[in-house]
PDB file of C-alpha atoms in Angstrom:
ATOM      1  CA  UNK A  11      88.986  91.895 100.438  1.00  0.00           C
ATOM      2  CA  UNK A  12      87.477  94.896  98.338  1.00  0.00           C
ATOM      3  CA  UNK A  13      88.486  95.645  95.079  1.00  0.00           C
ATOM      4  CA  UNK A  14      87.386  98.262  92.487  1.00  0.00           C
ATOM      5  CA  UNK A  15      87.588  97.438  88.619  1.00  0.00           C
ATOM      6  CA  UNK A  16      87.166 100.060  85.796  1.00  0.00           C
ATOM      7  CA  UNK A  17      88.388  97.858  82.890  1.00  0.00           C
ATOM      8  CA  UNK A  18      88.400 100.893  80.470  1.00  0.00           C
ATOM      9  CA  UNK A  19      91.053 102.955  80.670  1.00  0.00           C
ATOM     10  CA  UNK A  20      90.377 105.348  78.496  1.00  0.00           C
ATOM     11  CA  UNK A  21      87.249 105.905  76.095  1.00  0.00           C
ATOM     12  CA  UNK A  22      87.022 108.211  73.232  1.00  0.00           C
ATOM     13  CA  UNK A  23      83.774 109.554  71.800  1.00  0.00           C
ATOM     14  CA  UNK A  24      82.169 112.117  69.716  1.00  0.00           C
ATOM     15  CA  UNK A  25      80.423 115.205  71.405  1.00  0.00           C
ATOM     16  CA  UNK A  26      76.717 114.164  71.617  1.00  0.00           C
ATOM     17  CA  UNK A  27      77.425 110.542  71.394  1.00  0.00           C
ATOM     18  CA  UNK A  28      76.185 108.863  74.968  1.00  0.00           C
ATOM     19  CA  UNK A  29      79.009 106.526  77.038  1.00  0.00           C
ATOM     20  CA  UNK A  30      79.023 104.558  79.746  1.00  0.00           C
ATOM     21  CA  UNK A  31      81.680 104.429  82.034  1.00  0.00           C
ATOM     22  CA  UNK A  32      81.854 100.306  83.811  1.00  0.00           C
ATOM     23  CA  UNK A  33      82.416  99.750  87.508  1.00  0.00           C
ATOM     24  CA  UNK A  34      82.585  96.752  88.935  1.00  0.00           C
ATOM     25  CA  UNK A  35      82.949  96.044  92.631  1.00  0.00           C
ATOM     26  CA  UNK A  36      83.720  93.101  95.356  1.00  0.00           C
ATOM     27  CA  UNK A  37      83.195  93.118  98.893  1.00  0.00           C
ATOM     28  CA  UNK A  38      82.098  90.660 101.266  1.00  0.00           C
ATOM     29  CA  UNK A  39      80.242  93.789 103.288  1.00  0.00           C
ATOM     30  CA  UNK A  40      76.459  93.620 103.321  1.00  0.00           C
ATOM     31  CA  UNK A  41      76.689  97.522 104.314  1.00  0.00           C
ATOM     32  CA  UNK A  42      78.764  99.447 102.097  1.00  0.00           C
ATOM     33  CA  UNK A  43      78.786 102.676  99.978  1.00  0.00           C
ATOM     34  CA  UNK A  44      79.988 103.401  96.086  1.00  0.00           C
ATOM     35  CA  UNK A  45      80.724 106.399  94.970  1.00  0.00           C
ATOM     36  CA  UNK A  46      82.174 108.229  91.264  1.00  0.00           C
ATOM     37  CA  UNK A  47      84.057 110.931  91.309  1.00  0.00           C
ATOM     38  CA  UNK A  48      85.357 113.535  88.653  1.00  0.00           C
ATOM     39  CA  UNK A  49      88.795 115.033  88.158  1.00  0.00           C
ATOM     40  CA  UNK A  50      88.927 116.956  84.957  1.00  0.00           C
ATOM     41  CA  UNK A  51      92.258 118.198  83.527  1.00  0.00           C
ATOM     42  CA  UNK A  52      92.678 120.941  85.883  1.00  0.00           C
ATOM     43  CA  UNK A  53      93.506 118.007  88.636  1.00  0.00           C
ATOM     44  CA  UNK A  54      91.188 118.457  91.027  1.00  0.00           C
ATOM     45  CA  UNK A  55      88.751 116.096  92.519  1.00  0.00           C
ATOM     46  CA  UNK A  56      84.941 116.209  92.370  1.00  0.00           C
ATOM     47  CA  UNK A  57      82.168 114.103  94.027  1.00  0.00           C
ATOM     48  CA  UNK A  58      79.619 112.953  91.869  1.00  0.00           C
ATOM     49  CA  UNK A  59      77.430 110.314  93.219  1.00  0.00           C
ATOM     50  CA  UNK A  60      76.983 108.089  96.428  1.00  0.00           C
ATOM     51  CA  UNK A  61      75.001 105.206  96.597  1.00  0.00           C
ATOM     52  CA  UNK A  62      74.338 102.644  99.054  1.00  0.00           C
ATOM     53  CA  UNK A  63      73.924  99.011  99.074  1.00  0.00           C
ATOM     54  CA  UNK A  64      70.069  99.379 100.122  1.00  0.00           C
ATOM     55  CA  UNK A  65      69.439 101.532  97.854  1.00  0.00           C
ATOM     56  CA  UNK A  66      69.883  99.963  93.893  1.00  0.00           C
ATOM     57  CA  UNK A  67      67.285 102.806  92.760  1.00  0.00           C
ATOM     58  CA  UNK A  68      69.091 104.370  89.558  1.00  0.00           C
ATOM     59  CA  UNK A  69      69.555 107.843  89.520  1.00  0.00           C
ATOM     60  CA  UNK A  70      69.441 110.786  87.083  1.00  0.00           C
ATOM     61  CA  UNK A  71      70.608 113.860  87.407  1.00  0.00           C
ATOM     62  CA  UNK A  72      70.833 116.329  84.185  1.00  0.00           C
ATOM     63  CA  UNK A  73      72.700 114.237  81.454  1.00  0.00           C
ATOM     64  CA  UNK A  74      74.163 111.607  84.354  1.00  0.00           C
ATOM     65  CA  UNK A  75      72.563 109.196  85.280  1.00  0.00           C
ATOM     66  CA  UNK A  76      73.969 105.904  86.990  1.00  0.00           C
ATOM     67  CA  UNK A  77      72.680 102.332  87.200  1.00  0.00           C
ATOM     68  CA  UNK A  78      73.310  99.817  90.471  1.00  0.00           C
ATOM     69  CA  UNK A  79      72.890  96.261  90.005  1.00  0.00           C
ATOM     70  CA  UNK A  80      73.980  94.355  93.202  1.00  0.00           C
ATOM     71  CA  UNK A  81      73.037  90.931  91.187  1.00  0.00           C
ATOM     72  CA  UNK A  82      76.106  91.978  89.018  1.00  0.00           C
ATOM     73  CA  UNK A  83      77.976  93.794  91.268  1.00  0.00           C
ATOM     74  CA  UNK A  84      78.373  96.521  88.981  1.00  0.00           C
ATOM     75  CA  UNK A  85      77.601 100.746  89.626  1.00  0.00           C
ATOM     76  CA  UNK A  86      77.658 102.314  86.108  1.00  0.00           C
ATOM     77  CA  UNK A  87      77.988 105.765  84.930  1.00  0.00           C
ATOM     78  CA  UNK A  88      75.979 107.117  81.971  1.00  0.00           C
ATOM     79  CA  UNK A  89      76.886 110.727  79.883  1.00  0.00           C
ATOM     80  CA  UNK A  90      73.980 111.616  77.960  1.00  0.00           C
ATOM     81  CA  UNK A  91      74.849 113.384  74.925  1.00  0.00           C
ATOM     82  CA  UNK A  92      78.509 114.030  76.028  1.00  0.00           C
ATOM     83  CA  UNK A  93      79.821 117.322  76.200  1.00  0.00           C
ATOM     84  CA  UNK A  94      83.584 118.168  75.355  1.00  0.00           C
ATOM     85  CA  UNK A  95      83.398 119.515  79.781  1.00  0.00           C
ATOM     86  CA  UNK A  96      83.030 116.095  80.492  1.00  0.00           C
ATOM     87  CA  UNK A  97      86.380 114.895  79.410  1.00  0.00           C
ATOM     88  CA  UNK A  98      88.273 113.797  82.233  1.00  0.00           C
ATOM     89  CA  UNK A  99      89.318 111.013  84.111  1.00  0.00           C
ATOM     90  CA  UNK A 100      86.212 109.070  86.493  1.00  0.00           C
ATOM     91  CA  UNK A 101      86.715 106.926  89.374  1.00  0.00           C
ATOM     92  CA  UNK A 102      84.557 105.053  91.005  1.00  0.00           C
ATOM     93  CA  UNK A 103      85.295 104.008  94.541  1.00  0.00           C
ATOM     94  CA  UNK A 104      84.199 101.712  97.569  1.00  0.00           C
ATOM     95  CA  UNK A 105      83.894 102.347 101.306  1.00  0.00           C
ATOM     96  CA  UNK A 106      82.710  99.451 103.762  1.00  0.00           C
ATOM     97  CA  UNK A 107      80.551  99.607 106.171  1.00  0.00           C
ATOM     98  CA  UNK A 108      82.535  99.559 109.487  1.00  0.00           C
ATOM     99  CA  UNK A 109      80.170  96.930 111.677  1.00  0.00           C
ATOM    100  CA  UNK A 110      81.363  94.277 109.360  1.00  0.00           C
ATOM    101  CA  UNK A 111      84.437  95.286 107.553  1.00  0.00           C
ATOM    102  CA  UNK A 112      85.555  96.812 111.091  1.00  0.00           C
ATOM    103  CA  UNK A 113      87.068  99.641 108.363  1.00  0.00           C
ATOM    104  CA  UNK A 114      86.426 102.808 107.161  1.00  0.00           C
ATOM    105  CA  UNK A 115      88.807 102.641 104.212  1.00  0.00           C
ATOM    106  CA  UNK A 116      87.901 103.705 101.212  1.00  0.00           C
ATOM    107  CA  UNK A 117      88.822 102.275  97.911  1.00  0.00           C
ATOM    108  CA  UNK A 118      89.225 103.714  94.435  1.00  0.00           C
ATOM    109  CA  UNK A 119      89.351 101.831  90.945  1.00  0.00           C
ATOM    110  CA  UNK A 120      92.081 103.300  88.448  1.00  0.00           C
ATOM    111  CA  UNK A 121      90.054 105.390  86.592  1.00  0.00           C
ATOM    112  CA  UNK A 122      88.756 105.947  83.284  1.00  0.00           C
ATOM    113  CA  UNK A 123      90.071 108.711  81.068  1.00  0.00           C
ATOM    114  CA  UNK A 124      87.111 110.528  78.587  1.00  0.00           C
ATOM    115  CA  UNK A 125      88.268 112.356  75.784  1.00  0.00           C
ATOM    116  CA  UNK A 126      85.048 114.173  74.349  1.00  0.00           C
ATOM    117  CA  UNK A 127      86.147 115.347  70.582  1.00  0.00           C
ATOM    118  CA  UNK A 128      84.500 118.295  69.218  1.00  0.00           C
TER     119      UNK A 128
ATOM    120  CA  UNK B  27      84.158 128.951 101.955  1.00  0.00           C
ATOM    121  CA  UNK B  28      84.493 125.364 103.024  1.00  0.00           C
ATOM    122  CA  UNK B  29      87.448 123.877 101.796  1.00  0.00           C
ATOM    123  CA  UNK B  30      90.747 121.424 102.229  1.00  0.00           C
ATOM    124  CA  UNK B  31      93.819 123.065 101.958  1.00  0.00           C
ATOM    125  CA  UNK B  32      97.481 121.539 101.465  1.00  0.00           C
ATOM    126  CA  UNK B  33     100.917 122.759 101.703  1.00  0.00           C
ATOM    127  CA  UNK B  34     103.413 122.660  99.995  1.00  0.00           C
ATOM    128  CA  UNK B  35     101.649 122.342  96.217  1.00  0.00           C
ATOM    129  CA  UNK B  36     104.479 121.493  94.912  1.00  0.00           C
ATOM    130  CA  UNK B  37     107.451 119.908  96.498  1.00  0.00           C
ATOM    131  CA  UNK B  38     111.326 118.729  95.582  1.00  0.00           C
ATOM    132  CA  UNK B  39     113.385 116.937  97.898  1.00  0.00           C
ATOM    133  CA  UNK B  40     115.820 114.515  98.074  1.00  0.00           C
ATOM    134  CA  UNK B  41     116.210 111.169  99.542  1.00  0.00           C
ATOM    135  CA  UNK B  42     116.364 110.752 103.033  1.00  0.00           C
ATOM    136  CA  UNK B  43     115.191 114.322 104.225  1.00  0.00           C
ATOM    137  CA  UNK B  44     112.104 114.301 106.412  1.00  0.00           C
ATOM    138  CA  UNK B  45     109.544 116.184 105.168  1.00  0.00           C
ATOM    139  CA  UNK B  46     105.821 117.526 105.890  1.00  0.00           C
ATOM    140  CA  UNK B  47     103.102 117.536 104.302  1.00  0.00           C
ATOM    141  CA  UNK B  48     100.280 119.577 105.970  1.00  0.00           C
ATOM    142  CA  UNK B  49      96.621 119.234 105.349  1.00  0.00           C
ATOM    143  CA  UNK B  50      93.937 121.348 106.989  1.00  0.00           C
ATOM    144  CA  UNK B  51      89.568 121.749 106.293  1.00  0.00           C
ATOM    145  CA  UNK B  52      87.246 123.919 107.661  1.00  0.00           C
ATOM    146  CA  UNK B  53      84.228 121.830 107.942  1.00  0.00           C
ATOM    147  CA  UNK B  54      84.454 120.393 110.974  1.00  0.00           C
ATOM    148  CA  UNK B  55      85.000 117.091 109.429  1.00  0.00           C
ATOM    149  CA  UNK B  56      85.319 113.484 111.635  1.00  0.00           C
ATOM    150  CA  UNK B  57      87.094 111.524 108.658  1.00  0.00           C
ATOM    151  CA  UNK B  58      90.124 112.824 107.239  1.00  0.00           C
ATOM    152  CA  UNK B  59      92.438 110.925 104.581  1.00  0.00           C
ATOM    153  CA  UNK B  60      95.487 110.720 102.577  1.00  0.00           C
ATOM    154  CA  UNK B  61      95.999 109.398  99.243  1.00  0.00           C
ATOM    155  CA  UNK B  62      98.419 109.062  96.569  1.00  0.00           C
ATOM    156  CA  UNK B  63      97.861 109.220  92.389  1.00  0.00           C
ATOM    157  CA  UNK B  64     100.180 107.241  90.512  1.00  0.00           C
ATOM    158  CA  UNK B  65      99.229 106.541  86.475  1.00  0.00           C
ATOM    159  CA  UNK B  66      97.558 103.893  85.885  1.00  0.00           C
ATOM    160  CA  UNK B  67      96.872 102.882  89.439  1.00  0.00           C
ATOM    161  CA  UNK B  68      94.330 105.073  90.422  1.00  0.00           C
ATOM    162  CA  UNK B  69      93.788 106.484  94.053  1.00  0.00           C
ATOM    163  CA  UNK B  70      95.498 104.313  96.984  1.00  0.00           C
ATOM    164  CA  UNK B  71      94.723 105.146 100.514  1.00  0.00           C
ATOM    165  CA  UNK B  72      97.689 105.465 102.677  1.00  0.00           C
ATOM    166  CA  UNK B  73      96.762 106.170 105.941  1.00  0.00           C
ATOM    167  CA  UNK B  74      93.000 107.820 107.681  1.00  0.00           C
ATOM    168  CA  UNK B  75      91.498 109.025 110.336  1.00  0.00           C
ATOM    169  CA  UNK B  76      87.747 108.860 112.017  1.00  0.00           C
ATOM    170  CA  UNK B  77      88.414 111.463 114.613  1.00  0.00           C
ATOM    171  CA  UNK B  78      91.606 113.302 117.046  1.00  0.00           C
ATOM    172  CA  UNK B  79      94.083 110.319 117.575  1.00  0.00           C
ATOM    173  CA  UNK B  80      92.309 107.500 116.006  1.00  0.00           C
ATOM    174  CA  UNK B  81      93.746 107.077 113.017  1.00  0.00           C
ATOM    175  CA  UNK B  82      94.201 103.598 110.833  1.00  0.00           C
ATOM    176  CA  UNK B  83      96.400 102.371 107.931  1.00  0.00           C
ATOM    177  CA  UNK B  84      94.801 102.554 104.109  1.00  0.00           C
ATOM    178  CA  UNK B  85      96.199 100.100 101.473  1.00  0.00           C
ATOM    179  CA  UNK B  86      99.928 101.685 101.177  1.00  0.00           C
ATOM    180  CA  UNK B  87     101.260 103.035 104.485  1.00  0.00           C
ATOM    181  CA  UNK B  88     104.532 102.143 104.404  1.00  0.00           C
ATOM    182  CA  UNK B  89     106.985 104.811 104.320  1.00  0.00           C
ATOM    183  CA  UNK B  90     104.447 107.183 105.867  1.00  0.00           C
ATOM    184  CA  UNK B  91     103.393 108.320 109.382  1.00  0.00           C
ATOM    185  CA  UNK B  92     100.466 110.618 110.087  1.00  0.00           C
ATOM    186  CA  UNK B  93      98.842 111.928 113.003  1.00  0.00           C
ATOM    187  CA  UNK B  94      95.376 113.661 114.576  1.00  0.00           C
ATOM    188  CA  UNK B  95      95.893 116.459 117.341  1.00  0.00           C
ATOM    189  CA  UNK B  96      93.404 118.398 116.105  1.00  0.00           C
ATOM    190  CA  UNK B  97      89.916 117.877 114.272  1.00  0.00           C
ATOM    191  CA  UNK B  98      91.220 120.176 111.512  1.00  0.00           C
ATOM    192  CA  UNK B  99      94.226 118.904 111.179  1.00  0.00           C
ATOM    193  CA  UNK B 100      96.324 116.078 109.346  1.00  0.00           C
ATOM    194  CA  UNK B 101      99.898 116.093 108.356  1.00  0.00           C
ATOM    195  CA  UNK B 102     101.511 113.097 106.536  1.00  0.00           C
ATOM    196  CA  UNK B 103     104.928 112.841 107.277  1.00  0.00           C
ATOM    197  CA  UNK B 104     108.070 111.042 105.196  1.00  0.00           C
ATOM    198  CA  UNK B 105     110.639 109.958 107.976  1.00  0.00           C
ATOM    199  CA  UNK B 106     113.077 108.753 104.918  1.00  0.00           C
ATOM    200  CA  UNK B 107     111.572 110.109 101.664  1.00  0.00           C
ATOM    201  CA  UNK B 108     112.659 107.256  98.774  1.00  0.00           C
ATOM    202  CA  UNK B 109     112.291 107.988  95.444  1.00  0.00           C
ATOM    203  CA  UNK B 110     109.435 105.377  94.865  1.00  0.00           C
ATOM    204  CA  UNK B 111     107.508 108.150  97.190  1.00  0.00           C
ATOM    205  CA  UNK B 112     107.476 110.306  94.432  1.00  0.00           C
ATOM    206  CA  UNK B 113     103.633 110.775  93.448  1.00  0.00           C
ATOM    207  CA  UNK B 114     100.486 113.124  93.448  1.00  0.00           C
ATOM    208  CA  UNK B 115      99.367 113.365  96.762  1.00  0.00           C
ATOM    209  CA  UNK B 116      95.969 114.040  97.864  1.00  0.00           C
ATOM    210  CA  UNK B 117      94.061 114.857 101.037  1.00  0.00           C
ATOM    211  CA  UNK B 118      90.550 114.301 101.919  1.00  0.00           C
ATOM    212  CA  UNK B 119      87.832 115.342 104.614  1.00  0.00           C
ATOM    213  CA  UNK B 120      84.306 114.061 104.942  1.00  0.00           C
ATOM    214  CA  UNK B 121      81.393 113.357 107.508  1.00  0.00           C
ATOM    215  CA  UNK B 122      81.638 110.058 109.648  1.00  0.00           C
ATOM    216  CA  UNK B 123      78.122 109.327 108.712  1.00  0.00           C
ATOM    217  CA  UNK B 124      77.812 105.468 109.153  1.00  0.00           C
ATOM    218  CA  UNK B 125      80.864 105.231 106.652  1.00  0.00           C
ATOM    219  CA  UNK B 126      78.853 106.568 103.555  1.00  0.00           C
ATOM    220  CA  UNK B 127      81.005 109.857 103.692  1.00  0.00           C
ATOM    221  CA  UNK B 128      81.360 111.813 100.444  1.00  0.00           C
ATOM    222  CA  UNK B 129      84.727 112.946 100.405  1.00  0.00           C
ATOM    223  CA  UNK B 130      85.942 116.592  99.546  1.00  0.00           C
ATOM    224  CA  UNK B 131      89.437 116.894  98.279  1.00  0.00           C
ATOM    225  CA  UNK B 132      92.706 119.318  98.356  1.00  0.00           C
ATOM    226  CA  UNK B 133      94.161 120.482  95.507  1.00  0.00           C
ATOM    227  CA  UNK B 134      97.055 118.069  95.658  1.00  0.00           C
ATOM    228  CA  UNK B 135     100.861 118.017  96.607  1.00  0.00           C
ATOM    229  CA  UNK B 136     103.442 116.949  93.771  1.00  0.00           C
ATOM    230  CA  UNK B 137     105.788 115.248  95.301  1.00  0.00           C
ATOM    231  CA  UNK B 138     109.358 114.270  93.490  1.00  0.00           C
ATOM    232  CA  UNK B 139     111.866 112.863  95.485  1.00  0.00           C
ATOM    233  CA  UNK B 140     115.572 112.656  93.941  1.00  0.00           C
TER     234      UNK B 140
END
């Protein structure tokens, strides 16, 4: 079975302070395909990131950067100097490879909720 | 502009009356999808679809029927709408690229059933 865990539900920090947001994963796919996504409070959704499981090369991209480690299973999200924009709620989510899984579902953790105080 | 569209936004019904949910994109999309946002549980996947009439049951499809007549297109429907149906409900569109699909979002329907 897959599963998704983000074990902090909500994380508070100080504008400028850096945070990292844990995901850890399980899936007996050799193929698969992680993912974070934004929503801030306005409710919508917003890709972020997709990585996959060939690929553990971290990547950066402005203040983001994320950090794949299949020895740990884990896919974790970094906010460099944290803006008050970057509060919302992050998911991070899971999608099998369909020659082994034989699915295309995709699977999202519950979320963690940054609050970014001025 | 490429985008996902759903209809109704917002939505109050009672129990037992069918209803529709409709869900359109422009991008010419193979993999559509249908979730629902409850707190503290996150995103659940109720039903999706790879391409016209192939579609395939997510984690939470009871209660719920869908169907693909057209690429574009992707209704979720509630035969018997129960109250534990009310939810945030969101639908999705990507590319069927080996399953590694990036998935682009609708605004969301609020569902509250009475």
């Amino acid at each position: 079975a897959q599963k998704v865990t983000q074990a902090q539900t909500e994380i508070s920090v100080v504008e400028k302070e850096d945070v990292t947001l844990d995901c850890v994963y399980e899936t007996r796919d050799t193929t698969y395909y992680l993912f974070w996504y934004k929503q801030p409070p306005s409710g919508e959704l917003v890709f972020l990131i997709r990585r996959n499981s060939f690929d553990e090369q971290n990547e950066i991209s402005g203040r983001y950067s994320w950090n794949f480690q299949k020895s740990t299973s884990s896919f974790n999200f970094t906010i460099t100097a944290s803006q008050v924009v970057d509060s919302a709620v992050y998911f991070c989510a899971l999608s099998g490879g369909r020659l082994i899984s034989g699915t295309y579902k995709y699977i999202f953790g519950t979320g963690t909720r940054l609050k970014v105080l001025a | 502009e490429a985008q996902v569209t759903q209809n109704p936004r917002y939505l109050i019904t009672v129990t037992g009356k069918k209803l529709t949910v409709t869900c359109s994109q422009n991008m010419n999309h193979e993999y559509m999808s249908w979730y629902r946002q409850d707190p503290g549980l996150g995103l659940r996947q109720i039903y999706y679809s790879m391409n016209v009439e192939v579609t395939d049951k997510g984690d939470v499809p009871e209660g719920y029927k869908v169907s693909r007549k057209e690429k574009r297109n992707f209704p979720l429907i509630l035969e018997s709408p129960s109250p534990n149906q009310t939810s945030l409900y969101f639908c999705a569109s990507g590319e069927l690229a080996g399953g590694g699909h990036e998935q682009y979002f609708g605004p969301g329907t609020r569902l509250t059933v009475t």
